[in-house]
mmCIF file of C-alpha atoms in Angstrom:
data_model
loop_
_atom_site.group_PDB
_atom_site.id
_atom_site.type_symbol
_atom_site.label_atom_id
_atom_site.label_comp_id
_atom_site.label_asym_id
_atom_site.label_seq_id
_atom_site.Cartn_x
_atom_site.Cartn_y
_atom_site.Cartn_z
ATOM 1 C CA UNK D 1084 4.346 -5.079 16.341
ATOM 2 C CA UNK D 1085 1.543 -6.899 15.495
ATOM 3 C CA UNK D 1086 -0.514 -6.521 12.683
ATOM 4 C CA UNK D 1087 -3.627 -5.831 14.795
ATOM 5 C CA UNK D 1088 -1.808 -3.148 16.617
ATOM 6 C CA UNK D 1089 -0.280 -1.574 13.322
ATOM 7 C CA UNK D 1090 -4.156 -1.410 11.631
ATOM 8 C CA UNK D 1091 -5.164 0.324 15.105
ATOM 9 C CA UNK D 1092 -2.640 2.851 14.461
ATOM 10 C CA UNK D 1093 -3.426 3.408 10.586
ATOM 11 C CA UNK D 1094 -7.194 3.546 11.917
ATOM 12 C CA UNK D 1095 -6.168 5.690 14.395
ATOM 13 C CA UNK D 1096 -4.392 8.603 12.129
ATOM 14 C CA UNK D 1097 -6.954 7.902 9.398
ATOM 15 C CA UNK D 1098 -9.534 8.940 11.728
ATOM 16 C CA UNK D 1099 -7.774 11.900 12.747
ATOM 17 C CA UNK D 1100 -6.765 13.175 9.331
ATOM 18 C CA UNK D 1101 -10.579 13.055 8.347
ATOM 19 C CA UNK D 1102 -11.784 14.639 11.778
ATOM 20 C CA UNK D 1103 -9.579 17.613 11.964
ATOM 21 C CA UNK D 1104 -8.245 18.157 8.303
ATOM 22 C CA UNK D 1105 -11.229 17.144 6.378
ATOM 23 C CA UNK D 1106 -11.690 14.855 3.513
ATOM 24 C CA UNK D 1107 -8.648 16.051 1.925
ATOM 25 C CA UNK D 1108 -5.999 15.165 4.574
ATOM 26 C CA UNK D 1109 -7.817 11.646 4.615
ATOM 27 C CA UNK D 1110 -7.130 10.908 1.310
ATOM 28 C CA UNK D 1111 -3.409 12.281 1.672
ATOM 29 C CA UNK D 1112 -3.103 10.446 4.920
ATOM 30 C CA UNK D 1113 -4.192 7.550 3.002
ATOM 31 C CA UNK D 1114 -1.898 7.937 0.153
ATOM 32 C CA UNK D 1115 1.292 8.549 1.915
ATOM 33 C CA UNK D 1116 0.489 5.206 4.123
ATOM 34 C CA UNK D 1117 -0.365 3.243 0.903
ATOM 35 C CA UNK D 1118 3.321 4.616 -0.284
ATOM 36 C CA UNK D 1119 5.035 4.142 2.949
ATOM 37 C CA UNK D 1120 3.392 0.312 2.720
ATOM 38 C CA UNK D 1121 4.806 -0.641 -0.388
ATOM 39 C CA UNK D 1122 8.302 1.344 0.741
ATOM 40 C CA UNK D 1123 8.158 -0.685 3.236
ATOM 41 C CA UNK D 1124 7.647 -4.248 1.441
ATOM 42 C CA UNK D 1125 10.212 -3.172 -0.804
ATOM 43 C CA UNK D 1126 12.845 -2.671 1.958
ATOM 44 C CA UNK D 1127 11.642 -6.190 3.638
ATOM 45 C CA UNK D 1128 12.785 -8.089 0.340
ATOM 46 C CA UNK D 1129 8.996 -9.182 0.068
ATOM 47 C CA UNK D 1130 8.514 -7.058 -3.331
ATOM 48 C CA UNK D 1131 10.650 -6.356 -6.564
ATOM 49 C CA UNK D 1132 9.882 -3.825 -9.244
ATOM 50 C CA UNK D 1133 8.612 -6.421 -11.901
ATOM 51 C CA UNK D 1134 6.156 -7.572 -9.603
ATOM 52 C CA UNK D 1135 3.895 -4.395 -10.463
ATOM 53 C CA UNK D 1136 4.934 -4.997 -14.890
ATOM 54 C CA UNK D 1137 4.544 -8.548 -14.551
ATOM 55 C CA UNK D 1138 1.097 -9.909 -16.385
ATOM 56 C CA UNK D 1139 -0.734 -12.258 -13.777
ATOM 57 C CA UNK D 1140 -2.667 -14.191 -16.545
ATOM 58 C CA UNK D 1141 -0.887 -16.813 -19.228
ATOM 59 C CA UNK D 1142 1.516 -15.945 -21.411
ATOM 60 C CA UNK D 1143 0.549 -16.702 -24.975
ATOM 61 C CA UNK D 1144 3.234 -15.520 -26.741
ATOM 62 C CA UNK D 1145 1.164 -12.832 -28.221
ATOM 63 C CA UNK D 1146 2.830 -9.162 -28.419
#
């Protein structure tokens, strides 16, 4: 799958969730996706834990 095809889908359910369900089964809809992303990335390899500790910015030694 593409990624075109796999934001059609998200769009798709999104729209769905906030239609029928209401504002509340958006954001769920949302969150669960957002989790099932990062799931996801972790299971591909493309992600470790640390990545979300780790400090972007230099390291100056200070603690």
């Amino acid at each position: 799958m593409n990624m075109a095809l796999i934001g059609l889908v998200a769009g798709l359910a999104l729209g769905f969730a906030g239609y029928f369900g209401g504002f509340g089964a958006f954001v769920l809809v949302a969150a669960l996706g957002a989790v099932g992303f990062v799931a996801g990335r972790f299971a591909d390899g493309d992600l470790e834990p640390g990545d979300f500790f780790r400090s972007r910015g230099r390291d100056t030694g200070r603690r």
